[in-house]
Coordinates of C-alpha atoms in Angstrom, one line a residue:
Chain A
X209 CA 18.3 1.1 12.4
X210 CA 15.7 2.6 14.7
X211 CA 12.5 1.9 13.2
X212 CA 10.4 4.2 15.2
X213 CA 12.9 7.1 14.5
X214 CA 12.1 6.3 10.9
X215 CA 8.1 5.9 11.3
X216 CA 8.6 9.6 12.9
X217 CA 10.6 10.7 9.9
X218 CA 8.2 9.4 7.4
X219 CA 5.3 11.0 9.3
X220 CA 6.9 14.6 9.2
X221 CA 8.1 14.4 5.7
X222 CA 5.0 13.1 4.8
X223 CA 2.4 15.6 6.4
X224 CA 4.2 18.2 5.4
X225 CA 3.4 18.5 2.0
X226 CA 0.4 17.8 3.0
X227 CA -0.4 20.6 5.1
X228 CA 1.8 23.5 4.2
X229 CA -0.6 24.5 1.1
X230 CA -3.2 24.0 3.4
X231 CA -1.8 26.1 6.3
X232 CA -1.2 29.1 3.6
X233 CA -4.5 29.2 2.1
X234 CA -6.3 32.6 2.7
X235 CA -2.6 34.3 4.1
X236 CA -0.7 34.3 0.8
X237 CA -1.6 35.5 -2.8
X238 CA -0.4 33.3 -5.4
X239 CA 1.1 34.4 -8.3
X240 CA -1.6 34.3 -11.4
X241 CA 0.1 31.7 -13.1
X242 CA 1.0 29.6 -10.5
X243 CA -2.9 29.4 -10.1
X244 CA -3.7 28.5 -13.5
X245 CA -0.9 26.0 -13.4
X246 CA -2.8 24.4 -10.5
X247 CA -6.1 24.1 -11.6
X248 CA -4.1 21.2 -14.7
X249 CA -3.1 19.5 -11.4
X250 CA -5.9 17.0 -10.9
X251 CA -5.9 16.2 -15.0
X252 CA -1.8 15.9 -15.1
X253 CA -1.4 14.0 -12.0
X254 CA -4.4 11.3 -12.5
X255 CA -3.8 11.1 -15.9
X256 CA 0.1 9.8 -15.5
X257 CA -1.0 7.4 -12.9
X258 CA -4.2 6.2 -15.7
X259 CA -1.1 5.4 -18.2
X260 CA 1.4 3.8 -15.9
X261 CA -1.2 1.1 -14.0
X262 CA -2.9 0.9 -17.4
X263 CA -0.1 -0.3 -19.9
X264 CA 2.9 -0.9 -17.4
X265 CA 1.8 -4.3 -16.3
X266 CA 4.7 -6.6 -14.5
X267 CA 6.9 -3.8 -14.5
X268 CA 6.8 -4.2 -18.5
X269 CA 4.9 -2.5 -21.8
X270 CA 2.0 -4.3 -22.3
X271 CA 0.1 -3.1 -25.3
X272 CA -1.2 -6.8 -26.5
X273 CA -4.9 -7.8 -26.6
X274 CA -4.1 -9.8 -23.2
X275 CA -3.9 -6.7 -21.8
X276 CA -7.5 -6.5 -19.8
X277 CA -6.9 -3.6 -18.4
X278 CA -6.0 -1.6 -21.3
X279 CA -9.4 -2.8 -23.0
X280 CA -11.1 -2.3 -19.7
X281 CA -9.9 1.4 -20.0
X282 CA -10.5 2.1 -23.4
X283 CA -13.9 1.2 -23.0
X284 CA -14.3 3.1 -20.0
X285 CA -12.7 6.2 -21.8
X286 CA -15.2 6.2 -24.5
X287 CA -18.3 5.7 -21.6
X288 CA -17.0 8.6 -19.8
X289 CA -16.5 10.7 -23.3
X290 CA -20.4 9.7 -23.7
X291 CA -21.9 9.6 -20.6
X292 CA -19.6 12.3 -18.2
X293 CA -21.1 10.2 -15.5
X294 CA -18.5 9.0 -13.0
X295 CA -20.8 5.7 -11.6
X296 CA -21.5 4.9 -15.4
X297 CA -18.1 4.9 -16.0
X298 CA -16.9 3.0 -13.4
X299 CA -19.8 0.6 -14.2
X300 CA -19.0 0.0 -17.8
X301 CA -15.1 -0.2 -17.4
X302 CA -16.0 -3.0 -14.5
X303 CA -18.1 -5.1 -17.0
X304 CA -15.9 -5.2 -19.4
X305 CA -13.0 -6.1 -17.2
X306 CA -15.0 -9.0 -15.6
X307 CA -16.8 -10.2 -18.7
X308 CA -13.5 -10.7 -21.0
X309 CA -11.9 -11.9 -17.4
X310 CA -14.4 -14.6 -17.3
X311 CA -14.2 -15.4 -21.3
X312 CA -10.4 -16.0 -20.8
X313 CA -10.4 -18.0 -18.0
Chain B
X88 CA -26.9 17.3 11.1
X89 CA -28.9 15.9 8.0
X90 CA -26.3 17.4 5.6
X91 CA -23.2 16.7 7.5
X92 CA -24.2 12.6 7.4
X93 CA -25.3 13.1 3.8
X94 CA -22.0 14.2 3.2
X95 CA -19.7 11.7 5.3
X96 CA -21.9 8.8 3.7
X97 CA -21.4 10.3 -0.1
X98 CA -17.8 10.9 0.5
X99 CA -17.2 7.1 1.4
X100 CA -19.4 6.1 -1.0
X101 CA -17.6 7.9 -4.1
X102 CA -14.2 6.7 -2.9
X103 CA -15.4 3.0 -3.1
X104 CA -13.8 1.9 -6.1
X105 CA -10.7 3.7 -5.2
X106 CA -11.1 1.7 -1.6
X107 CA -11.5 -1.3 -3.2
X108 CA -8.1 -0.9 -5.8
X109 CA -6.5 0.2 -2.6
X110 CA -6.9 -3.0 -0.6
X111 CA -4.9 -5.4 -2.1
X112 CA -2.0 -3.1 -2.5
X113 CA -2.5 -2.9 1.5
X114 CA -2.5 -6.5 1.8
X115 CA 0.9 -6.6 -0.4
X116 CA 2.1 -4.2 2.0
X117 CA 1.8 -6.2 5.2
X118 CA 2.7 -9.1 3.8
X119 CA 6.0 -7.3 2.4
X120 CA 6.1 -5.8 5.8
X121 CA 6.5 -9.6 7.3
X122 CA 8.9 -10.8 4.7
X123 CA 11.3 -7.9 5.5
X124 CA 11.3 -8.7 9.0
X125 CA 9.4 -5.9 9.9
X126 CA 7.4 -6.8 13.6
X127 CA 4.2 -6.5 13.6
X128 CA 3.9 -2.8 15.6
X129 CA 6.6 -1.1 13.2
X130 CA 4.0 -2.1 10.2
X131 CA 1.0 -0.9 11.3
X132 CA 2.3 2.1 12.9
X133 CA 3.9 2.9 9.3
X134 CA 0.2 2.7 7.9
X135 CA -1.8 4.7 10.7
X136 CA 1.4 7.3 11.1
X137 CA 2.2 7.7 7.8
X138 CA -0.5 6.8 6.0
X139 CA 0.8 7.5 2.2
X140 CA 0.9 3.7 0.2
X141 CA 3.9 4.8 -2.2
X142 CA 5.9 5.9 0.7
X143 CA 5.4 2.8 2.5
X144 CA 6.1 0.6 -0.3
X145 CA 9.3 2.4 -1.0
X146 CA 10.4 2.9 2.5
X147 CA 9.8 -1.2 2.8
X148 CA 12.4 -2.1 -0.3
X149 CA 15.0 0.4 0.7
X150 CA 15.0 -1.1 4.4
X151 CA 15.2 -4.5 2.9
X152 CA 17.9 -3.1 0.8
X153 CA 19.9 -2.1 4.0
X154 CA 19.9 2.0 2.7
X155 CA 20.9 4.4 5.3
X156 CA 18.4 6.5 7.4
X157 CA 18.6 9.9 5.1
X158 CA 18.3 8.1 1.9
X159 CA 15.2 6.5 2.9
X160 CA 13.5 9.8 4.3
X161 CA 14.7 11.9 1.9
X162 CA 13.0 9.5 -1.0
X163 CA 9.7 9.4 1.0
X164 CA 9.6 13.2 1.0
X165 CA 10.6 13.7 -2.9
X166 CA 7.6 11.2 -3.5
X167 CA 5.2 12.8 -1.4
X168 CA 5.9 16.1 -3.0
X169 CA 2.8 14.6 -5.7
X170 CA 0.7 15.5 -2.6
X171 CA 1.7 18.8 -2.3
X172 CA 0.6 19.5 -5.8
X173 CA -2.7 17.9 -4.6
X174 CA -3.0 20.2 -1.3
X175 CA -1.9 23.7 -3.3
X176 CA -4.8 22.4 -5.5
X177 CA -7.7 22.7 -3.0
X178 CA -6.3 25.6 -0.9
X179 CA -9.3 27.9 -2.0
X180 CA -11.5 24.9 -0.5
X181 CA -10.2 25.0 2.8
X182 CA -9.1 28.7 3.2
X183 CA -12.1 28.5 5.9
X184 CA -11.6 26.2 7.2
X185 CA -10.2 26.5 11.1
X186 CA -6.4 25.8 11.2
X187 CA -6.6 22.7 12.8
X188 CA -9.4 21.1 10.9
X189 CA -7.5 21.9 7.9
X190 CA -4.0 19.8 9.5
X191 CA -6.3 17.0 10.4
X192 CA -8.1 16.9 7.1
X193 CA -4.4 17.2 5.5
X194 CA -2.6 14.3 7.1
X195 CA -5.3 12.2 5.0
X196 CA -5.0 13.6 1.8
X197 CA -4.2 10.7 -0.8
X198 CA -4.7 9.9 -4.5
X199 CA -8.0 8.3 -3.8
X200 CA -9.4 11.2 -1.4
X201 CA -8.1 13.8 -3.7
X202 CA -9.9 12.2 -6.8
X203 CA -13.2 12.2 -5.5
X204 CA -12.9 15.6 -4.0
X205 CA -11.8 16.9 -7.0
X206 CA -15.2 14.7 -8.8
X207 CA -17.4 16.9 -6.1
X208 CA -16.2 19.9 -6.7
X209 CA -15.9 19.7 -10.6
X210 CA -19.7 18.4 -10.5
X211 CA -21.0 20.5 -7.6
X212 CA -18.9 23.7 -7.5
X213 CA -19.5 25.8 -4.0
X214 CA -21.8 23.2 -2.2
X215 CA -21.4 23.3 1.4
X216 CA -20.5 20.7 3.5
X217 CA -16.9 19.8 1.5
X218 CA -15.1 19.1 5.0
X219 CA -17.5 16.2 5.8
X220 CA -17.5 14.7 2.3
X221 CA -13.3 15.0 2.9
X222 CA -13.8 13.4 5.7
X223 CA -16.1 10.2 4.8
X224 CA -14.0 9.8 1.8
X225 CA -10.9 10.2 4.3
X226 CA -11.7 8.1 7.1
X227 CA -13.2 5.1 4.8
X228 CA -10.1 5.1 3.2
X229 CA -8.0 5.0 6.4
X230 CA -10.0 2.2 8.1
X231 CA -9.5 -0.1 5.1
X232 CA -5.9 0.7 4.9
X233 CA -5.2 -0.2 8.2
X234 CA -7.5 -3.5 8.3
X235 CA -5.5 -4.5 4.8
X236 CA -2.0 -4.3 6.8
X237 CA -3.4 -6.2 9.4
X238 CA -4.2 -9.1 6.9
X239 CA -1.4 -8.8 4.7
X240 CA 0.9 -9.0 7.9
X241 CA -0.8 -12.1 9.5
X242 CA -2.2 -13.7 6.8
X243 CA -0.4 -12.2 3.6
X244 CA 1.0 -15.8 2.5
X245 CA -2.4 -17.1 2.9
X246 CA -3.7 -15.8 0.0
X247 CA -1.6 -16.2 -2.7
X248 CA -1.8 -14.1 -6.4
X249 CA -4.2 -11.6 -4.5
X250 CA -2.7 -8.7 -6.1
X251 CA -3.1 -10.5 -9.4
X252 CA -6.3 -10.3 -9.2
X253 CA -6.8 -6.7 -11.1
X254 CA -8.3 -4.8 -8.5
X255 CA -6.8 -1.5 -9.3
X256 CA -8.8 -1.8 -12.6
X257 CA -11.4 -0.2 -9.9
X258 CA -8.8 2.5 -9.7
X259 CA -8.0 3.2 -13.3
X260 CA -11.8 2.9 -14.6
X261 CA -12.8 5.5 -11.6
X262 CA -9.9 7.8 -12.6
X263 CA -11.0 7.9 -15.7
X264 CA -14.6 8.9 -15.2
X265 CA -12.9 11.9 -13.3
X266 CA -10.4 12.9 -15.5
X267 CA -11.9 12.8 -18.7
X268 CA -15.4 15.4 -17.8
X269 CA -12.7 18.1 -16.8
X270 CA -11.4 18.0 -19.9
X271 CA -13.2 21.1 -21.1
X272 CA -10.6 23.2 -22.8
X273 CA -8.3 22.3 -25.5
X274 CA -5.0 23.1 -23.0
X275 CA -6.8 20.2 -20.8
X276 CA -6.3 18.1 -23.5
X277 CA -2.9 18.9 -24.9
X278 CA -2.4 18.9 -20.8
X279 CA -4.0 15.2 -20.2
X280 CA -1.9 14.1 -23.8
X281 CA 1.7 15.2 -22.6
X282 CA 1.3 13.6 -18.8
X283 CA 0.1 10.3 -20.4
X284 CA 2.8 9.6 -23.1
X285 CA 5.5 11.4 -20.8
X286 CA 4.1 8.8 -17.8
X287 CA 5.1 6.2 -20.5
X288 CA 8.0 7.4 -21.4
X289 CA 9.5 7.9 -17.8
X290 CA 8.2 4.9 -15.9
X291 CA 11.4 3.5 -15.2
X292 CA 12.6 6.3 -13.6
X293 CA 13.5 5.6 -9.8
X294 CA 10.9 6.0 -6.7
X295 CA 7.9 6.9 -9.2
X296 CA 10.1 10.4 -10.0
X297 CA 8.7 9.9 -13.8
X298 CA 5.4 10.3 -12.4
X299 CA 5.8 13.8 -10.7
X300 CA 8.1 15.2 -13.7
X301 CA 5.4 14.3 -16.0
X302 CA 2.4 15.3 -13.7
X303 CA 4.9 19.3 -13.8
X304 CA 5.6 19.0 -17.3
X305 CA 2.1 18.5 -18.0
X306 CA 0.7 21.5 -15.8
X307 CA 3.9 23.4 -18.0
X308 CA 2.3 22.6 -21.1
X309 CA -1.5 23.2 -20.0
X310 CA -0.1 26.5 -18.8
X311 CA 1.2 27.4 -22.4
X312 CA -1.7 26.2 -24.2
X313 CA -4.0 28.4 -22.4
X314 CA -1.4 31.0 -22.1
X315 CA -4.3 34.5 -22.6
X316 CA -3.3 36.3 -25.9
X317 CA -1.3 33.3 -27.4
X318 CA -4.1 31.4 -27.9
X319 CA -7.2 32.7 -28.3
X320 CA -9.4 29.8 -28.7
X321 CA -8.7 29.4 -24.8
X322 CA -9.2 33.1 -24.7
X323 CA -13.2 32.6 -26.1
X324 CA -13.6 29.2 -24.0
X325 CA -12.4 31.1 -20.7

């Protein structure tokens, strides 16, 4: 297989996604509910990827106690339900993560 | 001037943990890159041409597979169709932007650069200067994905267990502090709810296709829940 012919592929089919919303915005009126539905996008796309990398670790369920990251999240959950501070959040989950990291090494 | 730095320096800075979950799963790349017989040009090309780490990965394991041509591109595109959803999502941002600003800014539109966009303009609606916060948060990212390949592909072996080491906790603790302030409305949360247990649900679904049919079923249901008349509760919060 030609590699480069596929690196080109990949580039097109990639940016164009990318771009075509881009290239629209300002000429075309969406339809009112199509708008709505967008503004969820951020909160339904980050939150999938939150539960996959959180409790799919190895490719399997992990919903033990070994499971840092799930504790890591929690705890960052309930800081960003407190605080609504992004840097706090990060800060807290990051703690946690290293501190039990450390206990159970 | 003062602004415009201001902004390329606070758009890097807000996409460091996102940089740093991101730079193992470079590394992996490379290194994966290497051990599919990939030279050294193909792999880096893939990452400063393509520059979209889900597409790479997949495009990777199907070539090591031996899958045809179409199959491959055609997988590549039904993945990146996340980042549509992403770009549709901001086109009120950019609909003033200069046409070729906005194809420049959009071939480095990721999951990372998204989320702290999306952080900005949830905490600062209208501020000026989005285009250079886009394109610190942009063009950190892109420096450190390249550098990553580079390592992964010369040196990937040479650290061993790297991606064990729970980086992308960065990631899922930063997403987190993004996600959960925009939940403001009660469709937000039935919304947030659906796209995490149907994320669970689908995750063994092929080339991460459980993650974009949860990501529309969850916009579906956000959409009913805040449907005006059905529910006035939205209705009062609107």
């Amino acid at each position: 297989m030609n590699d480069w012919l596929l690196i080109a592929l990949m580039a097109v089919v990639t940016f164009v996604p990318r771009y075509l919303p881009f290239a629209l915005a300002g000429r075309v009126k969406l339809p009112a509910t199509l708008e709505r539905g967008l503004d969820f996008v951020p909160v339904a796309v980050l939150t999938a990827i939150i539960a996959q990398t959180t409790l799919i670790r190895g490719g399997e369920f992990d919903l033990t106690m070994g499971n840092l990251h799930a504790i890591a999240a929690a705890a960052a959950f309930v800081a960003a339900l407190v605080t609504r501070h992004l840097f706090l959040t990060i800060a807290v989950g990051l703690l946690v993560f290293g501190g039990l990291k450390l206990l159970t090494l | 001037m003062q602004t415009r730095t201001k902004q390329l320096w606070l758009g890097a800075l807000e996409t460091l943990p996102l940089v740093v979950a991101a730079f193992p799963f470079g590394i992996v790349f490379g290194a994966m890159a290497h051990a599919n017989g990939l030279s050294f040009a193909v792999s880096v090309g893939m990452s400063s041409l393509v520059f979209a780490g889900a597409s790479q990965f997949i495009a990777v394991t199907l070539i090591a597979s031996a899958a045809i041509l179409p199959v491959i591109v055609l997988t590549v595109f039904v993945v990146n169709l996340r980042q549509m959803l992403y770009s549709a999502n901001l086109m009120h941002h950019v609909e003033h932007w200069p046409q070729p600003l906005r194809a420049l800014l959009a071939f480095f539109l990721t999951d990372e650069t998204f989320a702290a966009v999306t952080d900005r303009n949830n905490r600062h609606p209208g501020e000026p200067g989005l285009r250079w916060f886009y394109a610190g948060s942009a063009g950190f990212m892109y420096s450190f994905w390249q550098i990553a390949t580079v390592l992964g592909y010369t040196l990937g072996e040479r650290i061993p267990g790297l991606a064990n080491w729970g980086l992308d906790v960065a990631m899922i603790v930063a997403f987190i502090g993004i996600v959960v302030p925009a939940l403001k409305r009660r469709a937000d949360w039935g919304c947030a709810a659906v796209a995490f247990f149907s994320a669970l649900i689908t995750y063994s679904w092929p080339h991460q296709s459980g993650l974009l049919f949860s990501s529309l079923l969850a916009i579906a249901v956000g959409l009913l829940l805040s449907r005006p008349g059905q529910n006035p509760e939205a209705l009062l919060n609107e």
